């Protein structure tokens, strides 16, 4: 928080600290959910040739009270 305050970064709104934190949490949650669904982490050799793998990604926009964030979403 002190680093954000010193750099002049706002807490909310476009480019704010809460928005950046929310984006990081959402990205990690989606990655974890996909790994759980497929049974292996991204890039793990366990998924090769199994037919149960990631087949690309696309960007979704998630709007929260803190900010609007583009978040990559993996297809399975």
mmCIF file of N, CA, C and O in Angstrom:
data_model
loop_
_atom_site.group_PDB
_atom_site.id
_atom_site.type_symbol
_atom_site.label_atom_id
_atom_site.label_comp_id
_atom_site.label_asym_id
_atom_site.label_seq_id
_atom_site.Cartn_x
_atom_site.Cartn_y
_atom_site.Cartn_z
ATOM 1 N N UNK A 1 0.813 -1.183 0.000
ATOM 2 C CA UNK A 1 0.000 0.000 0.000
ATOM 3 C C UNK A 1 0.862 1.255 0.000
ATOM 4 O O UNK A 1 0.556 2.192 -0.707
ATOM 5 N N UNK A 2 1.922 1.236 0.810
ATOM 6 C CA UNK A 2 2.758 2.439 0.887
ATOM 7 C C UNK A 2 3.463 2.703 -0.443
ATOM 8 O O UNK A 2 3.606 3.856 -0.842
ATOM 9 N N UNK A 3 3.879 1.626 -1.148
ATOM 10 C CA UNK A 3 4.518 1.809 -2.460
ATOM 11 C C UNK A 3 3.533 2.432 -3.447
ATOM 12 O O UNK A 3 3.900 3.302 -4.235
ATOM 13 N N UNK A 4 2.290 1.961 -3.401
ATOM 14 C CA UNK A 4 1.268 2.508 -4.299
ATOM 15 C C UNK A 4 1.010 3.969 -3.982
ATOM 16 O O UNK A 4 0.886 4.802 -4.878
ATOM 17 N N UNK A 5 0.941 4.272 -2.702
ATOM 18 C CA UNK A 5 0.681 5.655 -2.288
ATOM 19 C C UNK A 5 1.826 6.564 -2.709
ATOM 20 O O UNK A 5 1.612 7.656 -3.229
ATOM 21 N N UNK A 6 3.070 6.106 -2.520
ATOM 22 C CA UNK A 6 4.240 6.906 -2.889
ATOM 23 C C UNK A 6 4.318 7.149 -4.389
ATOM 24 O O UNK A 6 4.761 8.206 -4.825
ATOM 25 N N UNK A 7 3.888 6.157 -5.176
ATOM 26 C CA UNK A 7 3.957 6.312 -6.632
ATOM 27 C C UNK A 7 2.785 7.121 -7.182
ATOM 28 O O UNK A 7 2.741 7.413 -8.369
ATOM 29 N N UNK A 8 1.819 7.446 -6.310
ATOM 30 C CA UNK A 8 0.676 8.229 -6.755
ATOM 31 C C UNK A 8 -0.440 7.390 -7.338
ATOM 32 O O UNK A 8 -1.391 7.911 -7.913
ATOM 33 N N UNK A 9 -0.349 6.072 -7.211
ATOM 34 C CA UNK A 9 -1.378 5.176 -7.727
ATOM 35 C C UNK A 9 -2.610 5.252 -6.829
ATOM 36 O O UNK A 9 -2.501 5.198 -5.612
ATOM 37 N N UNK A 10 -3.750 5.371 -7.442
ATOM 38 C CA UNK A 10 -4.994 5.416 -6.690
ATOM 39 C C UNK A 10 -5.380 4.034 -6.186
ATOM 40 O O UNK A 10 -4.884 3.009 -6.668
ATOM 41 N N UNK A 11 -6.283 3.987 -5.251
ATOM 42 C CA UNK A 11 -6.733 2.723 -4.697
ATOM 43 C C UNK A 11 -7.723 2.032 -5.625
ATOM 44 O O UNK A 11 -7.654 0.824 -5.827
ATOM 45 N N UNK A 12 -8.635 2.797 -6.216
ATOM 46 C CA UNK A 12 -9.610 2.209 -7.125
ATOM 47 C C UNK A 12 -9.616 2.965 -8.442
ATOM 48 O O UNK A 12 -8.816 3.862 -8.656
ATOM 49 N N UNK A 13 -10.485 2.551 -9.340
ATOM 50 C CA UNK A 13 -10.565 3.185 -10.654
ATOM 51 C C UNK A 13 -9.563 2.601 -11.630
ATOM 52 O O UNK A 13 -8.860 1.643 -11.333
ATOM 53 N N UNK A 14 -9.494 3.187 -12.807
ATOM 54 C CA UNK A 14 -8.609 2.697 -13.860
ATOM 55 C C UNK A 14 -7.151 2.721 -13.413
ATOM 56 O O UNK A 14 -6.648 3.748 -12.978
ATOM 57 N N UNK A 15 -6.493 1.578 -13.475
ATOM 58 C CA UNK A 15 -5.088 1.477 -13.093
ATOM 59 C C UNK A 15 -4.847 1.495 -11.600
ATOM 60 O O UNK A 15 -3.709 1.553 -11.160
ATOM 61 N N UNK A 16 -5.911 1.417 -10.803
ATOM 62 C CA UNK A 16 -5.775 1.464 -9.350
ATOM 63 C C UNK A 16 -5.279 0.147 -8.765
ATOM 64 O O UNK A 16 -5.313 -0.903 -9.404
ATOM 65 N N UNK A 17 -4.833 0.208 -7.540
ATOM 66 C CA UNK A 17 -4.281 -0.949 -6.851
ATOM 67 C C UNK A 17 -5.306 -2.070 -6.700
ATOM 68 O O UNK A 17 -4.997 -3.237 -6.955
ATOM 69 N N UNK A 18 -6.534 -1.749 -6.319
ATOM 70 C CA UNK A 18 -7.561 -2.788 -6.166
ATOM 71 C C UNK A 18 -7.845 -3.492 -7.485
ATOM 72 O O UNK A 18 -8.026 -4.708 -7.518
ATOM 73 N N UNK A 19 -7.896 -2.740 -8.567
ATOM 74 C CA UNK A 19 -8.137 -3.330 -9.874
ATOM 75 C C UNK A 19 -7.029 -4.291 -10.278
ATOM 76 O O UNK A 19 -7.290 -5.372 -10.804
ATOM 77 N N UNK A 20 -5.780 -3.906 -10.027
ATOM 78 C CA UNK A 20 -4.650 -4.774 -10.359
ATOM 79 C C UNK A 20 -4.664 -6.037 -9.507
ATOM 80 O O UNK A 20 -4.388 -7.136 -9.994
ATOM 81 N N UNK A 21 -4.995 -5.882 -8.232
ATOM 82 C CA UNK A 21 -5.066 -7.046 -7.351
ATOM 83 C C UNK A 21 -6.211 -7.966 -7.774
ATOM 84 O O UNK A 21 -6.054 -9.187 -7.811
ATOM 85 N N UNK A 22 -7.348 -7.380 -8.120
ATOM 86 C CA UNK A 22 -8.501 -8.174 -8.552
ATOM 87 C C UNK A 22 -8.171 -8.949 -9.823
ATOM 88 O O UNK A 22 -8.505 -10.120 -9.953
ATOM 89 N N UNK A 23 -7.484 -8.310 -10.761
ATOM 90 C CA UNK A 23 -7.102 -8.982 -12.007
ATOM 91 C C UNK A 23 -6.186 -10.167 -11.715
ATOM 92 O O UNK A 23 -6.389 -11.264 -12.248
ATOM 93 N N UNK A 24 -5.201 -9.982 -10.850
ATOM 94 C CA UNK A 24 -4.268 -11.062 -10.505
ATOM 95 C C UNK A 24 -5.007 -12.225 -9.840
ATOM 96 O O UNK A 24 -4.760 -13.393 -10.165
ATOM 97 N N UNK A 25 -5.927 -11.919 -8.950
ATOM 98 C CA UNK A 25 -6.695 -12.968 -8.257
ATOM 99 C C UNK A 25 -7.583 -13.717 -9.244
ATOM 100 O O UNK A 25 -7.644 -14.953 -9.226
ATOM 101 N N UNK A 26 -8.274 -12.996 -10.128
ATOM 102 C CA UNK A 26 -9.137 -13.643 -11.112
ATOM 103 C C UNK A 26 -8.350 -14.538 -12.064
ATOM 104 O O UNK A 26 -8.771 -15.652 -12.363
ATOM 105 N N UNK A 27 -7.205 -14.049 -12.548
ATOM 106 C CA UNK A 27 -6.382 -14.853 -13.457
ATOM 107 C C UNK A 27 -5.930 -16.140 -12.783
ATOM 108 O O UNK A 27 -6.010 -17.226 -13.364
ATOM 109 N N UNK A 28 -5.462 -16.035 -11.552
ATOM 110 C CA UNK A 28 -4.983 -17.221 -10.829
ATOM 111 C C UNK A 28 -6.128 -18.191 -10.544
ATOM 112 O O UNK A 28 -5.975 -19.400 -10.665
ATOM 113 N N UNK A 29 -7.291 -17.654 -10.183
ATOM 114 C CA UNK A 29 -8.446 -18.516 -9.909
ATOM 115 C C UNK A 29 -8.868 -19.274 -11.168
ATOM 116 O O UNK A 29 -9.158 -20.480 -11.103
ATOM 117 N N UNK A 30 -8.891 -18.600 -12.315
ATOM 118 C CA UNK A 30 -9.258 -19.268 -13.564
ATOM 119 C C UNK A 30 -8.228 -20.321 -13.961
ATOM 120 O O UNK A 30 -8.592 -21.405 -14.429
ATOM 121 N N UNK A 31 -6.945 -20.028 -13.770
ATOM 122 C CA UNK A 31 -5.901 -21.008 -14.072
ATOM 123 C C UNK A 31 -6.023 -22.233 -13.172
ATOM 124 O O UNK A 31 -5.900 -23.371 -13.632
ATOM 125 N N UNK A 32 -6.285 -21.999 -11.893
ATOM 126 C CA UNK A 32 -6.419 -23.096 -10.935
ATOM 127 C C UNK A 32 -7.653 -23.940 -11.244
ATOM 128 O O UNK A 32 -7.605 -25.173 -11.183
ATOM 129 N N UNK A 33 -8.751 -23.281 -11.592
ATOM 130 C CA UNK A 33 -9.976 -24.000 -11.937
ATOM 131 C C UNK A 33 -9.757 -24.885 -13.167
ATOM 132 O O UNK A 33 -10.197 -26.037 -13.196
ATOM 133 N N UNK A 34 -9.054 -24.357 -14.175
ATOM 134 C CA UNK A 34 -8.799 -25.139 -15.383
ATOM 135 C C UNK A 34 -7.871 -26.315 -15.082
ATOM 136 O O UNK A 34 -8.085 -27.431 -15.564
ATOM 137 N N UNK A 35 -6.845 -26.093 -14.280
ATOM 138 C CA UNK A 35 -5.923 -27.176 -13.908
ATOM 139 C C UNK A 35 -6.672 -28.270 -13.153
ATOM 140 O O UNK A 35 -6.455 -29.466 -13.388
ATOM 141 N N UNK A 36 -7.579 -27.890 -12.269
ATOM 142 C CA UNK A 36 -8.369 -28.871 -11.532
ATOM 143 C C UNK A 36 -9.293 -29.633 -12.475
ATOM 144 O O UNK A 36 -9.423 -30.857 -12.382
ATOM 145 N N UNK A 37 -9.913 -28.932 -13.396
ATOM 146 C CA UNK A 37 -10.832 -29.551 -14.358
ATOM 147 C C UNK A 37 -10.102 -30.559 -15.255
ATOM 148 O O UNK A 37 -10.602 -31.658 -15.499
ATOM 149 N N UNK A 38 -8.920 -30.180 -15.746
ATOM 150 C CA UNK A 38 -8.176 -31.037 -16.668
ATOM 151 C C UNK A 38 -7.316 -32.076 -15.962
ATOM 152 O O UNK A 38 -6.926 -33.074 -16.556
ATOM 153 N N UNK A 39 -6.977 -31.818 -14.701
ATOM 154 C CA UNK A 39 -6.160 -32.775 -13.952
ATOM 155 C C UNK A 39 -4.667 -32.561 -14.100
ATOM 156 O O UNK A 39 -3.881 -33.413 -13.699
ATOM 157 N N UNK A 40 -4.260 -31.430 -14.687
ATOM 158 C CA UNK A 40 -2.832 -31.121 -14.822
ATOM 159 C C UNK A 40 -2.645 -29.631 -15.023
ATOM 160 O O UNK A 40 -3.551 -28.932 -15.454
ATOM 161 N N UNK A 41 -1.446 -29.138 -14.684
ATOM 162 C CA UNK A 41 -1.112 -27.718 -14.841
ATOM 163 C C UNK A 41 -0.817 -27.412 -16.310
ATOM 164 O O UNK A 41 -0.520 -28.308 -17.096
ATOM 165 N N UNK A 42 -0.881 -26.141 -16.660
ATOM 166 C CA UNK A 42 -0.553 -25.704 -18.017
ATOM 167 C C UNK A 42 0.890 -26.073 -18.337
ATOM 168 O O UNK A 42 1.779 -25.896 -17.513
ATOM 169 N N UNK A 43 1.116 -26.622 -19.514
ATOM 170 C CA UNK A 43 2.458 -26.992 -19.948
ATOM 171 C C UNK A 43 2.938 -28.332 -19.425
ATOM 172 O O UNK A 43 4.018 -28.797 -19.790
ATOM 173 N N UNK A 44 2.152 -28.995 -18.577
ATOM 174 C CA UNK A 44 2.540 -30.291 -18.019
ATOM 175 C C UNK A 44 2.429 -31.358 -19.104
ATOM 176 O O UNK A 44 1.451 -31.422 -19.845
ATOM 177 N N UNK A 45 3.419 -32.217 -19.183
ATOM 178 C CA UNK A 45 3.426 -33.264 -20.202
ATOM 179 C C UNK A 45 2.294 -34.269 -20.004
ATOM 180 O O UNK A 45 1.946 -35.011 -20.911
ATOM 181 N N UNK A 46 1.712 -34.314 -18.817
ATOM 182 C CA UNK A 46 0.642 -35.262 -18.525
ATOM 183 C C UNK A 46 -0.558 -35.067 -19.450
ATOM 184 O O UNK A 46 -1.286 -36.011 -19.727
ATOM 185 N N UNK A 47 -0.758 -33.866 -19.949
ATOM 186 C CA UNK A 47 -1.901 -33.594 -20.808
ATOM 187 C C UNK A 47 -1.672 -33.882 -22.275
ATOM 188 O O UNK A 47 -2.616 -33.938 -23.060
ATOM 189 N N UNK A 48 -0.438 -34.098 -22.670
ATOM 190 C CA UNK A 48 -0.126 -34.311 -24.096
ATOM 191 C C UNK A 48 -0.681 -35.635 -24.593
ATOM 192 O O UNK A 48 -0.484 -36.675 -23.990
ATOM 193 N N UNK A 49 -1.400 -35.568 -25.692
ATOM 194 C CA UNK A 49 -1.922 -36.768 -26.327
ATOM 195 C C UNK A 49 -3.110 -37.387 -25.600
ATOM 196 O O UNK A 49 -3.613 -38.408 -26.021
ATOM 197 N N UNK A 50 -3.560 -36.784 -24.530
ATOM 198 C CA UNK A 50 -4.658 -37.369 -23.764
ATOM 199 C C UNK A 50 -6.021 -36.949 -24.300
ATOM 200 O O UNK A 50 -7.033 -37.532 -23.927
ATOM 201 N N UNK A 51 -6.050 -35.929 -25.142
ATOM 202 C CA UNK A 51 -7.319 -35.402 -25.617
ATOM 203 C C UNK A 51 -7.970 -34.480 -24.601
ATOM 204 O O UNK A 51 -9.026 -33.915 -24.838
ATOM 205 N N UNK A 52 -7.346 -34.339 -23.442
ATOM 206 C CA UNK A 52 -7.870 -33.499 -22.364
ATOM 207 C C UNK A 52 -6.844 -32.394 -22.113
ATOM 208 O O UNK A 52 -6.026 -32.484 -21.214
ATOM 209 N N UNK A 53 -6.890 -31.374 -22.964
ATOM 210 C CA UNK A 53 -5.859 -30.342 -22.908
ATOM 211 C C UNK A 53 -6.441 -28.958 -23.198
ATOM 212 O O UNK A 53 -7.572 -28.836 -23.633
ATOM 213 N N UNK A 54 -5.651 -27.966 -22.953
ATOM 214 C CA UNK A 54 -6.045 -26.588 -23.259
ATOM 215 C C UNK A 54 -5.931 -26.382 -24.770
ATOM 216 O O UNK A 54 -4.989 -26.846 -25.383
ATOM 217 N N UNK A 55 -6.898 -25.700 -25.348
ATOM 218 C CA UNK A 55 -6.841 -25.487 -26.789
ATOM 219 C C UNK A 55 -6.943 -24.015 -27.157
ATOM 220 O O UNK A 55 -7.661 -23.630 -28.061
ATOM 221 N N UNK A 56 -6.213 -23.199 -26.435
ATOM 222 C CA UNK A 56 -6.184 -21.773 -26.740
ATOM 223 C C UNK A 56 -6.792 -20.943 -25.634
ATOM 224 O O UNK A 56 -7.245 -21.449 -24.621
ATOM 225 N N UNK A 57 -6.777 -19.649 -25.854
ATOM 226 C CA UNK A 57 -7.366 -18.757 -24.866
ATOM 227 C C UNK A 57 -7.951 -17.544 -25.572
ATOM 228 O O UNK A 57 -7.663 -17.275 -26.728
ATOM 229 N N UNK A 58 -8.799 -16.840 -24.854
ATOM 230 C CA UNK A 58 -9.387 -15.620 -25.359
ATOM 231 C C UNK A 58 -9.558 -14.689 -24.173
ATOM 232 O O UNK A 58 -9.468 -15.108 -23.025
ATOM 233 N N UNK A 59 -9.797 -13.436 -24.445
ATOM 234 C CA UNK A 59 -9.888 -12.449 -23.383
ATOM 235 C C UNK A 59 -11.348 -12.162 -23.042
ATOM 236 O O UNK A 59 -12.186 -12.022 -23.922
ATOM 237 N N UNK A 60 -11.635 -12.135 -21.751
ATOM 238 C CA UNK A 60 -12.945 -11.746 -21.251
ATOM 239 C C UNK A 60 -12.775 -10.461 -20.459
ATOM 240 O O UNK A 60 -11.726 -10.230 -19.874
ATOM 241 N N UNK A 61 -13.798 -9.640 -20.430
ATOM 242 C CA UNK A 61 -13.757 -8.434 -19.620
ATOM 243 C C UNK A 61 -14.605 -8.658 -18.379
ATOM 244 O O UNK A 61 -15.784 -9.011 -18.481
ATOM 245 N N UNK A 62 -13.986 -8.505 -17.227
ATOM 246 C CA UNK A 62 -14.665 -8.676 -15.952
ATOM 247 C C UNK A 62 -14.815 -7.305 -15.308
ATOM 248 O O UNK A 62 -13.827 -6.603 -15.107
ATOM 249 N N UNK A 63 -16.052 -6.938 -14.992
ATOM 250 C CA UNK A 63 -16.314 -5.652 -14.373
ATOM 251 C C UNK A 63 -16.677 -5.862 -12.912
ATOM 252 O O UNK A 63 -17.557 -6.660 -12.591
ATOM 253 N N UNK A 64 -15.945 -5.179 -12.031
ATOM 254 C CA UNK A 64 -16.213 -5.238 -10.597
ATOM 255 C C UNK A 64 -16.459 -3.815 -10.109
ATOM 256 O O UNK A 64 -16.321 -2.859 -10.874
ATOM 257 N N UNK A 65 -16.765 -3.678 -8.841
ATOM 258 C CA UNK A 65 -16.949 -2.340 -8.290
ATOM 259 C C UNK A 65 -15.631 -1.578 -8.241
ATOM 260 O O UNK A 65 -15.621 -0.353 -8.216
ATOM 261 N N UNK A 66 -14.505 -2.300 -8.247
ATOM 262 C CA UNK A 66 -13.190 -1.659 -8.181
ATOM 263 C C UNK A 66 -12.693 -1.233 -9.554
ATOM 264 O O UNK A 66 -12.033 -0.211 -9.682
ATOM 265 N N UNK A 67 -12.972 -2.042 -10.607
ATOM 266 C CA UNK A 67 -12.427 -1.733 -11.925
ATOM 267 C C UNK A 67 -13.017 -2.639 -12.994
ATOM 268 O O UNK A 67 -13.777 -3.547 -12.698
ATOM 269 N N UNK A 68 -12.611 -2.401 -14.228
ATOM 270 C CA UNK A 68 -12.935 -3.269 -15.353
ATOM 271 C C UNK A 68 -11.618 -3.833 -15.855
ATOM 272 O O UNK A 68 -10.695 -3.083 -16.161
ATOM 273 N N UNK A 69 -11.520 -5.175 -15.916
ATOM 274 C CA UNK A 69 -10.263 -5.816 -16.274
ATOM 275 C C UNK A 69 -10.427 -6.816 -17.399
ATOM 276 O O UNK A 69 -11.321 -7.658 -17.346
ATOM 277 N N UNK A 70 -9.530 -6.769 -18.397
ATOM 278 C CA UNK A 70 -9.488 -7.861 -19.362
ATOM 279 C C UNK A 70 -8.725 -9.033 -18.721
ATOM 280 O O UNK A 70 -7.648 -8.838 -18.149
ATOM 281 N N UNK A 71 -9.314 -10.219 -18.754
ATOM 282 C CA UNK A 71 -8.711 -11.383 -18.119
ATOM 283 C C UNK A 71 -8.637 -12.504 -19.144
ATOM 284 O O UNK A 71 -9.650 -12.840 -19.773
ATOM 285 N N UNK A 72 -7.457 -13.110 -19.348
ATOM 286 C CA UNK A 72 -7.372 -14.229 -20.306
ATOM 287 C C UNK A 72 -8.109 -15.442 -19.758
ATOM 288 O O UNK A 72 -8.026 -15.764 -18.589
ATOM 289 N N UNK A 73 -8.881 -16.088 -20.617
ATOM 290 C CA UNK A 73 -9.642 -17.279 -20.246
ATOM 291 C C UNK A 73 -9.244 -18.414 -21.173
ATOM 292 O O UNK A 73 -9.282 -18.268 -22.391
ATOM 293 N N UNK A 74 -8.865 -19.539 -20.618
ATOM 294 C CA UNK A 74 -8.408 -20.683 -21.395
ATOM 295 C C UNK A 74 -9.576 -21.541 -21.802
ATOM 296 O O UNK A 74 -10.490 -21.771 -21.026
ATOM 297 N N UNK A 75 -9.553 -22.041 -23.035
ATOM 298 C CA UNK A 75 -10.582 -22.962 -23.525
ATOM 299 C C UNK A 75 -10.134 -24.386 -23.268
ATOM 300 O O UNK A 75 -8.953 -24.691 -23.325
ATOM 301 N N UNK A 76 -11.081 -25.239 -22.992
ATOM 302 C CA UNK A 76 -10.756 -26.667 -22.823
ATOM 303 C C UNK A 76 -11.651 -27.480 -23.706
ATOM 304 O O UNK A 76 -12.695 -27.113 -24.080
#
